[in-house]
PDB file of C-alpha atoms in Angstrom:
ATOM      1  CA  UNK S   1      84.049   3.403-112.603  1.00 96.00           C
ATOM      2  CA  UNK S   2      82.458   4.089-108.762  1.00 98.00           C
ATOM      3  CA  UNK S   3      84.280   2.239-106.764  1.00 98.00           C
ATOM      4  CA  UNK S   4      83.132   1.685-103.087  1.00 98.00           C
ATOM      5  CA  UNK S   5      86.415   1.225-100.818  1.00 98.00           C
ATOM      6  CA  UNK S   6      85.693   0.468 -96.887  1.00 98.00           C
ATOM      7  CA  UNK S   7      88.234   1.724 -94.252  1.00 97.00           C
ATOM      8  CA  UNK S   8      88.963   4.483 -96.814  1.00 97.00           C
ATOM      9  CA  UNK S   9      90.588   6.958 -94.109  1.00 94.00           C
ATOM     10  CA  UNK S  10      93.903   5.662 -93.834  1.00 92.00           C
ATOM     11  CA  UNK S  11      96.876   3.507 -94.872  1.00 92.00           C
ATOM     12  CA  UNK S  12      96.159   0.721 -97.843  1.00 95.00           C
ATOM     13  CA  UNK S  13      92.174   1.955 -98.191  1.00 96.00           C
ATOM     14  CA  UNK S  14      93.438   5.807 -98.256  1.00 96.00           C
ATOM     15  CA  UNK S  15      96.407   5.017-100.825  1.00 96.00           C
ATOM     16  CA  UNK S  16      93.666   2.968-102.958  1.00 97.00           C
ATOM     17  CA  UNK S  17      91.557   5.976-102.599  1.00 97.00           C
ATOM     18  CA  UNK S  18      94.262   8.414-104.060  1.00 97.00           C
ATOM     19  CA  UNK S  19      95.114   5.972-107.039  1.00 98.00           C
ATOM     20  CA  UNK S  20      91.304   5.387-108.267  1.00 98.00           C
ATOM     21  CA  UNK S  21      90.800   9.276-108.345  1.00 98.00           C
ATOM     22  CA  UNK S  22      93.800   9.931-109.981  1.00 97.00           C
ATOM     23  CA  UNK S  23      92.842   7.628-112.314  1.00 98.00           C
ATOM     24  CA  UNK S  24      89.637   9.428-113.430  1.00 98.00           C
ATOM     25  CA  UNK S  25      87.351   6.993-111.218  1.00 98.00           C
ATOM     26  CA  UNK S  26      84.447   8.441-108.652  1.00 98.00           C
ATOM     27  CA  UNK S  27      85.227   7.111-105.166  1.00 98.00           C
ATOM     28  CA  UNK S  28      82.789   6.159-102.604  1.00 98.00           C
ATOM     29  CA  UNK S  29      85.464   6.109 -99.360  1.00 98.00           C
ATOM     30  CA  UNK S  30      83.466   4.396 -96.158  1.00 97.00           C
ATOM     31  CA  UNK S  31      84.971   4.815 -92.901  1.00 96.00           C
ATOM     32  CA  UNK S  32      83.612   5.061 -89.247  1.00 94.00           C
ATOM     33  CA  UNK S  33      84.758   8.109 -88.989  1.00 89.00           C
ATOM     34  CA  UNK S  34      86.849  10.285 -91.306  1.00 83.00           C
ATOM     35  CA  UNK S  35      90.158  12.089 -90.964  1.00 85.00           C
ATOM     36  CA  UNK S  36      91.750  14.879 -91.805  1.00 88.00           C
ATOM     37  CA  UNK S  37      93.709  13.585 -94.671  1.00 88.00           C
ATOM     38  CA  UNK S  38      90.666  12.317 -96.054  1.00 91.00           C
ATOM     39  CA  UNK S  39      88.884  15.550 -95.509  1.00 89.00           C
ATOM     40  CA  UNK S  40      92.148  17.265 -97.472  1.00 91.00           C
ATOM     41  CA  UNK S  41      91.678  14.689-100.625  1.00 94.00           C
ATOM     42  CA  UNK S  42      87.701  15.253-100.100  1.00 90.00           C
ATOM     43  CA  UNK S  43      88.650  19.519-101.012  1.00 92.00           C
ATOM     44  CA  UNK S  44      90.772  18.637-103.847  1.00 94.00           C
ATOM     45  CA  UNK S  45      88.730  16.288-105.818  1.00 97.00           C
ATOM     46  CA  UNK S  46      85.309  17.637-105.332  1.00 94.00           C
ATOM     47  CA  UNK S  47      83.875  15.943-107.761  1.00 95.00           C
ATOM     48  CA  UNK S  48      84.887  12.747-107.829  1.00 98.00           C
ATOM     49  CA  UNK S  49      85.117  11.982-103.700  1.00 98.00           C
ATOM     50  CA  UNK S  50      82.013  11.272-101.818  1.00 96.00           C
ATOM     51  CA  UNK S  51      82.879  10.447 -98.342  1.00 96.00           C
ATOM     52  CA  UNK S  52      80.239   8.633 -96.434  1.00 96.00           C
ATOM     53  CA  UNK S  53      80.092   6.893 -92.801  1.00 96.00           C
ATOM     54  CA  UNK S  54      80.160   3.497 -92.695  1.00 98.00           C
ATOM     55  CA  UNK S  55      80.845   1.101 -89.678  1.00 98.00           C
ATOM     56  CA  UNK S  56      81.129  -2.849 -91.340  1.00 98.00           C
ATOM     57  CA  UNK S  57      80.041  -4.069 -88.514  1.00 98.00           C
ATOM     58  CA  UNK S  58      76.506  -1.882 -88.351  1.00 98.00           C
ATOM     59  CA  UNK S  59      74.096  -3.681 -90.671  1.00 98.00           C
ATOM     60  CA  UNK S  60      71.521  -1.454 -90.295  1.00 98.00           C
ATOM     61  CA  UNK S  61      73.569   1.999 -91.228  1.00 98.00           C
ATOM     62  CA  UNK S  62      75.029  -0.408 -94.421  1.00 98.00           C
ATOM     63  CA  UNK S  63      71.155  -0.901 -95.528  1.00 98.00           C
ATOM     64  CA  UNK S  64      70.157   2.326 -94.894  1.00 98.00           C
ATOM     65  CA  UNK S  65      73.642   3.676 -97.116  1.00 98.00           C
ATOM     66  CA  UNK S  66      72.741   1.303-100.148  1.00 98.00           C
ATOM     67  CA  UNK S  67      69.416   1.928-100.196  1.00 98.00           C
ATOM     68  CA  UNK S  68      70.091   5.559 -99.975  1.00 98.00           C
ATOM     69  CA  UNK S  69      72.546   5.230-103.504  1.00 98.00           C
ATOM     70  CA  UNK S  70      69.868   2.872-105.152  1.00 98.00           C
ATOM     71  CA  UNK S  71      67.058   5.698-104.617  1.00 98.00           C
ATOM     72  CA  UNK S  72      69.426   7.987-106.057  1.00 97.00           C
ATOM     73  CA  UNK S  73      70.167   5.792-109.129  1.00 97.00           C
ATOM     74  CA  UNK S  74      73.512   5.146-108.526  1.00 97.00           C
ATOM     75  CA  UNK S  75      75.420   2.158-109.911  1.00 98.00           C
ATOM     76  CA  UNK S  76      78.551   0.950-108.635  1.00 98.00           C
ATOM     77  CA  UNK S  77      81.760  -1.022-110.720  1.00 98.00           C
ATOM     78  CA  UNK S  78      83.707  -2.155-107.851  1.00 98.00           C
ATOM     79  CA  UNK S  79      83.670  -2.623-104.335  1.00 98.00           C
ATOM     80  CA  UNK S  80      86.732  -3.166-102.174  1.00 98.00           C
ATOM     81  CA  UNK S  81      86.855  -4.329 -99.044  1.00 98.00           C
ATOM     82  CA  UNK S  82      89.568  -3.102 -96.620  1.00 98.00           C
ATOM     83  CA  UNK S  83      88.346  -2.113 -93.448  1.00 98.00           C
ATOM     84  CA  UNK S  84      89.673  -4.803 -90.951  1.00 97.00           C
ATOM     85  CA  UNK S  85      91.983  -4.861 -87.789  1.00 97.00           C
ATOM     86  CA  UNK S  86      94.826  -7.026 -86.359  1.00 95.00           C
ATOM     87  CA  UNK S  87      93.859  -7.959 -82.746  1.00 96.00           C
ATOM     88  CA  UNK S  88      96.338 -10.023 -80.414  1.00 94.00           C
ATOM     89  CA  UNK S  89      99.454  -9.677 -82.237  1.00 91.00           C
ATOM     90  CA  UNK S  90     101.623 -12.391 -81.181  1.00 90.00           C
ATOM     91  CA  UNK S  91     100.042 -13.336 -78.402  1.00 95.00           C
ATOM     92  CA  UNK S  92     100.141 -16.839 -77.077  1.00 95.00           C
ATOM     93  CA  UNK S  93      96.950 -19.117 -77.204  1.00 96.00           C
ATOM     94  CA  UNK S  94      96.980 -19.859 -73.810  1.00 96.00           C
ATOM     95  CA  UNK S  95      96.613 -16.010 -73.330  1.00 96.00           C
ATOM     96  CA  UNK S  96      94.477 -15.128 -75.937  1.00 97.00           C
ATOM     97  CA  UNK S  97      91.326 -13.012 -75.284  1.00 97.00           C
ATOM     98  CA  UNK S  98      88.630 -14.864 -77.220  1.00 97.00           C
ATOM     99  CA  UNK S  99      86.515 -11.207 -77.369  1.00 98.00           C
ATOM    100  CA  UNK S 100      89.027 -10.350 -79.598  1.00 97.00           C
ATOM    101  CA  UNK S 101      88.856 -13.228 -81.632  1.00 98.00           C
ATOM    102  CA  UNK S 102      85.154 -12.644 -81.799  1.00 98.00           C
ATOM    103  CA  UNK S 103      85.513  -8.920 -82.864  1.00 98.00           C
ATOM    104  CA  UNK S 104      88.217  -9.674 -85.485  1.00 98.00           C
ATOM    105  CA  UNK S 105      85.693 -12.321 -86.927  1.00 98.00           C
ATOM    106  CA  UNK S 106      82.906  -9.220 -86.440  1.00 98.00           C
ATOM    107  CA  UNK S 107      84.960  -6.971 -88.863  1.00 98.00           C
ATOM    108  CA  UNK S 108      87.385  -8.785 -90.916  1.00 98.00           C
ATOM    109  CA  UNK S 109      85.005 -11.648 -92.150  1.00 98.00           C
ATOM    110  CA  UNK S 110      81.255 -10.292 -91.556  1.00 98.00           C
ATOM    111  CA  UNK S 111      81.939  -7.046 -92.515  1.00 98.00           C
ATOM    112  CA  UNK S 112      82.486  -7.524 -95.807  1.00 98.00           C
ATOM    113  CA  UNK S 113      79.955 -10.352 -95.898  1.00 98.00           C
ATOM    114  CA  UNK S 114      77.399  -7.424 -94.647  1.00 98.00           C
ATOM    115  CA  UNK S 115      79.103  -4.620 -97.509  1.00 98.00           C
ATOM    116  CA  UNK S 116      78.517  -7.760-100.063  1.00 98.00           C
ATOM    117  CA  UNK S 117      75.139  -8.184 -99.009  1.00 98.00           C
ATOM    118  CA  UNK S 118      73.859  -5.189 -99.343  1.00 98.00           C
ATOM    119  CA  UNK S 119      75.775  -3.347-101.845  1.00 98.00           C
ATOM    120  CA  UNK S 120      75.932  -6.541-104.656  1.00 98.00           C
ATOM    121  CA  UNK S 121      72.649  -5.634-106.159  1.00 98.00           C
ATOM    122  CA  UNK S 122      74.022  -2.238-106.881  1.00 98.00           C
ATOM    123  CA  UNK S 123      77.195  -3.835-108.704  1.00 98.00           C
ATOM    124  CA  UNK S 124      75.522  -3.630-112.517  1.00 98.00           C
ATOM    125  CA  UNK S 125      78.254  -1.384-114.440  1.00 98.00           C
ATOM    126  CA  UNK S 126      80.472  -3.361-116.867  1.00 96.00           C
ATOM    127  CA  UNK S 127      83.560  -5.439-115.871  1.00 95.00           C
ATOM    128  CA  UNK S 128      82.786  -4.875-112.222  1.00 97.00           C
ATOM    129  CA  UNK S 129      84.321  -6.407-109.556  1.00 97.00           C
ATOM    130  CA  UNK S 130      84.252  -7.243-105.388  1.00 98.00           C
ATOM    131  CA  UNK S 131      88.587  -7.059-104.335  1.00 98.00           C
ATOM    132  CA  UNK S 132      88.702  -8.430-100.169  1.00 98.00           C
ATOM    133  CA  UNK S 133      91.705  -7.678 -99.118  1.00 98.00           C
ATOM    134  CA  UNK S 134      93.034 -10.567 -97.530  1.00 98.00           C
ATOM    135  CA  UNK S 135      96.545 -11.456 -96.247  1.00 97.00           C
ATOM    136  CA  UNK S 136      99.399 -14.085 -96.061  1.00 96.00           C
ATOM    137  CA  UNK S 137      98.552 -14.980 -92.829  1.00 96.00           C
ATOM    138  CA  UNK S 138      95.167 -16.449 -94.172  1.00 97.00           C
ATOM    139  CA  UNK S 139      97.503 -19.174 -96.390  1.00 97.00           C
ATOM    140  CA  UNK S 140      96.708 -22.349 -94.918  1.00 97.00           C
ATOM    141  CA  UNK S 141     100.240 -23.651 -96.521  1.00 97.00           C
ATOM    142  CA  UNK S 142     101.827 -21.202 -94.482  1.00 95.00           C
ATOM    143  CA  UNK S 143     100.512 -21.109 -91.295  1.00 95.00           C
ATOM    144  CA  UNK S 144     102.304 -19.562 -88.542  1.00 92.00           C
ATOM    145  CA  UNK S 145     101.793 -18.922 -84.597  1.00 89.00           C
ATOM    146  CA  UNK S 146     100.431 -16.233 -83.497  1.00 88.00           C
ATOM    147  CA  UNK S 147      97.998 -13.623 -85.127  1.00 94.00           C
ATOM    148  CA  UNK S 148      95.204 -16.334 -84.642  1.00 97.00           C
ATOM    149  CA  UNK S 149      92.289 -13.858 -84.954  1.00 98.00           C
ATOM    150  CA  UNK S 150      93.853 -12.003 -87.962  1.00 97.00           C
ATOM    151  CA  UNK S 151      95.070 -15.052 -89.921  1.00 97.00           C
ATOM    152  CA  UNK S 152      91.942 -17.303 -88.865  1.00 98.00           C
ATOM    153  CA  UNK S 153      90.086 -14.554 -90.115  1.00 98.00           C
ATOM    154  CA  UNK S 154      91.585 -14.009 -93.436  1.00 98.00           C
ATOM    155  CA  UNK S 155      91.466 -18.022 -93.937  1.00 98.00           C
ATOM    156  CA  UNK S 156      87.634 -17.708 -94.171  1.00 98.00           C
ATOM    157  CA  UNK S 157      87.867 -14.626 -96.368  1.00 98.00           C
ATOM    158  CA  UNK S 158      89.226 -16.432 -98.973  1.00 98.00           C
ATOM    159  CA  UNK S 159      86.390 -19.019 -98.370  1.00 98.00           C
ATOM    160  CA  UNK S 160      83.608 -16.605 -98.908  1.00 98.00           C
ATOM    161  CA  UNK S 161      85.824 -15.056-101.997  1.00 98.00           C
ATOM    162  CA  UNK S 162      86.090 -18.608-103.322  1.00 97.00           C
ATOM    163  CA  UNK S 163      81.706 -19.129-102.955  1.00 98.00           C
ATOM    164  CA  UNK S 164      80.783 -15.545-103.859  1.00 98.00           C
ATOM    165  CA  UNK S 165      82.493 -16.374-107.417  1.00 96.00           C
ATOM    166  CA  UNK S 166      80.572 -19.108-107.808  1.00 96.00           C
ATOM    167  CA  UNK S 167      77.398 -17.253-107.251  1.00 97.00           C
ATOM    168  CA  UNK S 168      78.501 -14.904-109.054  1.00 97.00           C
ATOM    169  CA  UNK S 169      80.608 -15.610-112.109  1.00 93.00           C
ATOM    170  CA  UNK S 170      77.311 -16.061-114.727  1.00 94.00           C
ATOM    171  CA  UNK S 171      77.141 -12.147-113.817  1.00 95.00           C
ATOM    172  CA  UNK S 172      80.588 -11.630-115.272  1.00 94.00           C
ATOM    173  CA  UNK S 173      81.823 -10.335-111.823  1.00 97.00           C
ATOM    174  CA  UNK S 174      85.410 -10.589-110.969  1.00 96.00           C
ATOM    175  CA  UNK S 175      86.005 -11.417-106.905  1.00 97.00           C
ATOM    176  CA  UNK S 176      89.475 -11.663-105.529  1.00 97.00           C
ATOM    177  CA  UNK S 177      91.298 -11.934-102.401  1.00 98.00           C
ATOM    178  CA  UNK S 178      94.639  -9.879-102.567  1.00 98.00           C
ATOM    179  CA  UNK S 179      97.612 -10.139-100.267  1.00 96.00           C
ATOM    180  CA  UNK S 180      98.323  -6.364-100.265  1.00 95.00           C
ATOM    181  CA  UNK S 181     102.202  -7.359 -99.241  1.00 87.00           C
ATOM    182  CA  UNK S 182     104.006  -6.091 -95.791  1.00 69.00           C
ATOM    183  CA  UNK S 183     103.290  -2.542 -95.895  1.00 56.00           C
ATOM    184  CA  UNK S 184     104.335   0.573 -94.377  1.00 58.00           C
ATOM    185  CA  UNK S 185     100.997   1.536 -92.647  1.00 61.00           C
ATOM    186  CA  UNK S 186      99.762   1.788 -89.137  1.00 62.00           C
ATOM    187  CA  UNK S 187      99.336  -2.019 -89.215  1.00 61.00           C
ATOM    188  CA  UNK S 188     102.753  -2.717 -90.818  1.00 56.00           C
ATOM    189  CA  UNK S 189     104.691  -0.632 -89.174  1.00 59.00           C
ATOM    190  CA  UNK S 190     107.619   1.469 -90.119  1.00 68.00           C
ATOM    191  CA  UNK S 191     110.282  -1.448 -91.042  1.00 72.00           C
ATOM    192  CA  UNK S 192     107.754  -3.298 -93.587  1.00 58.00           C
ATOM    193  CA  UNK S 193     108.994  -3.141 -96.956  1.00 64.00           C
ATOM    194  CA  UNK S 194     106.639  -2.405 -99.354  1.00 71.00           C
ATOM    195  CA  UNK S 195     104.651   0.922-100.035  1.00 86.00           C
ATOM    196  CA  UNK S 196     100.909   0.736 -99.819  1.00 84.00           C
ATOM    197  CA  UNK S 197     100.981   3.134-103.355  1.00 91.00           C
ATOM    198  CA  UNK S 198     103.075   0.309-104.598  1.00 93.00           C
ATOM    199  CA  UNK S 199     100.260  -1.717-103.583  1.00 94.00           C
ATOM    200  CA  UNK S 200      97.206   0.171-104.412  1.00 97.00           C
ATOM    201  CA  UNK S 201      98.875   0.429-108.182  1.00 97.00           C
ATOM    202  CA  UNK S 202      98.434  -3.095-108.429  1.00 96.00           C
ATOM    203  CA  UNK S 203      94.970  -3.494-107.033  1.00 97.00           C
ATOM    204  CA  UNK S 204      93.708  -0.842-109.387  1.00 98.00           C
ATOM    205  CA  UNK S 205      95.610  -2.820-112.236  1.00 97.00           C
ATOM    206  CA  UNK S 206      93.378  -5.330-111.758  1.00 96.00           C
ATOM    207  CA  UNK S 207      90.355  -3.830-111.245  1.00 95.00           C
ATOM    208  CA  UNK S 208      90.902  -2.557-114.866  1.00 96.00           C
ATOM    209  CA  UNK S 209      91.712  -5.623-115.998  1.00 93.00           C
ATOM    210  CA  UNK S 210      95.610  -4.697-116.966  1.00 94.00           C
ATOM    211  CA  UNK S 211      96.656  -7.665-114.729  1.00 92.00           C
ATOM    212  CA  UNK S 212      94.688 -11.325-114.713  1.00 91.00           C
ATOM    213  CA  UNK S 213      94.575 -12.738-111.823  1.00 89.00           C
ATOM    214  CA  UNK S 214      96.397 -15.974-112.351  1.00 82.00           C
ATOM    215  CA  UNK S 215      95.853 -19.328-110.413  1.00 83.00           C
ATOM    216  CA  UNK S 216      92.574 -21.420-109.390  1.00 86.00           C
ATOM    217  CA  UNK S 217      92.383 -20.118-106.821  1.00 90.00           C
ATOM    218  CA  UNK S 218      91.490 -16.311-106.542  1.00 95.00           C
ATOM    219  CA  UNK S 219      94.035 -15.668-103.777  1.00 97.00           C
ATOM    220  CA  UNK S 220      96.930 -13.676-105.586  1.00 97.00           C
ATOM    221  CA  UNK S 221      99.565 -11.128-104.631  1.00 96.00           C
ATOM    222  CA  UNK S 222      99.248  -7.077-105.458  1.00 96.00           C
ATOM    223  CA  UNK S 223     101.267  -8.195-108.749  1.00 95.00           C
ATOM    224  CA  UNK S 224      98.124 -10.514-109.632  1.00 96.00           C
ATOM    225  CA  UNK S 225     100.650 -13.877-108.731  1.00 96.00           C
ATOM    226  CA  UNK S 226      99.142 -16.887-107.192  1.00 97.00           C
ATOM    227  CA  UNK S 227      99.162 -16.923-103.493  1.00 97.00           C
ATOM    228  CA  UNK S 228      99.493 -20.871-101.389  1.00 96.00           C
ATOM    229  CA  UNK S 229      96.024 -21.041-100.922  1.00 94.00           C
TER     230      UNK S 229
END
């Protein structure tokens, strides 16, 4: 399977990165800009790792990238999007700096409208499937204050993962929004509890179809468990 995996140069979209290629898969890992761990995977599966630049929020530069892969002939079987950031953490309404709202919308919700966009027509190869990584904090059920861009943001991610299945299901395309869990990563933070490999293991699982997603919803867990929508 190619598998096309934005904000692929660290925490959850690097561990997801490691797991596909050690399961045999070719890996397509977007970032803005690329570090050095994901110049040390790049050496050891030469192969198998194409690292590319990609910036969600630059339309143009996605277009260019997709066209670039269709002229080559390439065909993609999944494409997960990761790449987002967590603006105003726990900050107060009444202080909140609505150009941070509007950025977190700019990355966590159109960029992976824009990835979709362009990179859908190239999604042909069997059982494929789009995975947005969403979050708890987008459960309507369990809404909390603070993190207003972040959970706003992942609200409306399930949304579009809820219409892009319905424009896309006579394809036979899976799309899911997946709580990744509280994970030890640069968003985390050290005292989170579960390991983005733990994570990743599960994402891939269902990529490959060894866990259903179950629910009506497509808003599940890591494990493939039903999420309060």
């Amino acid at each position: 399977m190619n598998i096309l995996i934005t904000g692929a140069n660290r925490g959850l979209g690097y561990e997801m990165a490691i797991e596909a290629l050690e399961r045999g898969h070719h890996v397509i890992a977007g970032a803005r800009q690329t570090s050095q761990k994901l110049a040390g995977l790049q050496e050891k599966y030469v192969e198998q790792l194409e690292t590319v630049q990609l910036d969600v929020t630059d339309e143009a530069g996605l277009a260019v990238l997709a066209a670039s892969l269709k002229e080559q002939g390439r065909t993609l079987g999944a494409i997960i999007n990761n790449a987002a950031i967590l603006a105003a953490r726990n900050t107060p309404i009444e202080e909140l700096d609505m150009n941070e709202v509007l950025q977190s919308f700019d990355i966590n919700l159109f960029g992976p409208m824009r990835v979709v966009k362009h990179f859908l027509p190239l999604l042909t190869e069997p059982g494929a499937a789009i995975m947005n990584i969403s979050s708890e904090a987008g459960s309507i059920t369990n809404a909390y204050p603070g993190d207003y861009p972040y959970g706003i943001t992942k609200t409306a991610l399930n949304m579009f993962t809820q219409q892009l299945l319905s424009a896309v299901r006579e394809r036979g395309i899976q799309v899911v929004s997946v709580h990744p869990g509280w994970m030890k990563t640069d968003m985390g933070g050290e005292q989170a509890p579960t390991d983005p490999r733990q994570s990743s293991k599960g994402i891939l699982d269902m990529l490959e179809g060894r866990i259903v997603p179950q629910g009506k919803f497509n808003f599940v867990d890591y494990t493939g468990k039903e999420m309060p929508i």
